Coordinates of C-alpha atoms in Angstrom, one line a residue:
X1 CA 0.1 0.2 0.0
X2 CA 1.3 3.5 -1.2
X3 CA 1.3 6.3 1.5
X4 CA -1.1 9.4 0.1
X5 CA 0.3 12.5 -1.1
X6 CA -0.5 15.3 1.3
X7 CA -1.0 18.7 -0.1
X8 CA 0.3 21.9 1.9
X9 CA -0.8 25.3 1.1
X10 CA -4.1 25.0 -0.3
X11 CA -7.2 27.4 -0.1
X12 CA -10.0 26.1 1.9
X13 CA -12.1 25.3 -1.1
X14 CA -8.7 23.2 -2.5
X15 CA -8.1 21.6 0.9
X16 CA -12.1 20.8 1.0
X17 CA -11.8 18.9 -2.2
X18 CA -14.3 21.6 -3.8
X19 CA -11.7 23.1 -6.1
X20 CA -8.6 21.9 -8.5
X21 CA -5.3 21.9 -6.6
X22 CA -3.6 23.3 -9.8
X23 CA -5.7 25.7 -11.5
X24 CA -8.2 26.5 -8.8
X25 CA -11.4 25.6 -10.8
X26 CA -14.5 25.8 -8.4
X27 CA -16.1 22.3 -9.0
X28 CA -19.5 23.3 -7.6
X29 CA -19.6 25.7 -10.2
X30 CA -17.7 24.5 -13.3
X31 CA -18.6 21.0 -13.2
X32 CA -15.5 19.5 -14.8
X33 CA -14.2 16.3 -14.6
X34 CA -11.6 15.3 -12.1
X35 CA -9.2 12.9 -10.5
X36 CA -8.3 12.4 -7.1
X37 CA -4.5 13.5 -6.9
X38 CA -4.1 12.9 -2.7
X39 CA -5.2 14.2 0.2
X40 CA -5.0 18.0 1.9
X41 CA -3.6 18.6 5.6
X42 CA -6.9 18.1 7.1
X43 CA -7.3 14.5 5.5
X44 CA -9.7 15.4 3.0
X45 CA -9.6 13.8 -0.8
X46 CA -8.2 16.6 -3.1
X47 CA -8.5 16.7 -6.8
X48 CA -7.3 18.1 -10.0
X49 CA -9.0 18.8 -13.5
X50 CA -9.2 15.8 -15.8
X51 CA -6.3 16.4 -18.4
X52 CA -3.1 19.0 -18.3
X53 CA -4.1 19.9 -14.2
X54 CA -3.8 16.0 -13.4
X55 CA -0.8 15.6 -15.3
X56 CA 0.9 18.9 -13.5
X57 CA -0.4 17.2 -10.3
X58 CA 1.4 13.9 -10.9
X59 CA 4.8 15.9 -12.1
X60 CA 4.5 18.1 -8.9
X61 CA 4.0 15.0 -6.6
X62 CA 7.0 12.9 -8.2
X63 CA 9.3 15.9 -8.0
X64 CA 9.0 15.7 -4.2

C-alpha cells in the first residue's frame, strides 16, 4: 500500500476537495471532470482537473 500524497498550502476550497489543486477551478460551479491526486492537511481527498492539471499534479508529486 502506498502512502497518500499530502498537499499543503491549499485554499480552503482546494483543501475540502471542492477546487482543483492546480488551477483552482471551483467544481461546484464549473462541473469539470476531475481526478483524485492525494489528501489535504485536513485529511480530505483533493482533486485536479482531468487532463493538463492532472498531469501537472502528478509531475509535482513525483518531484517531491
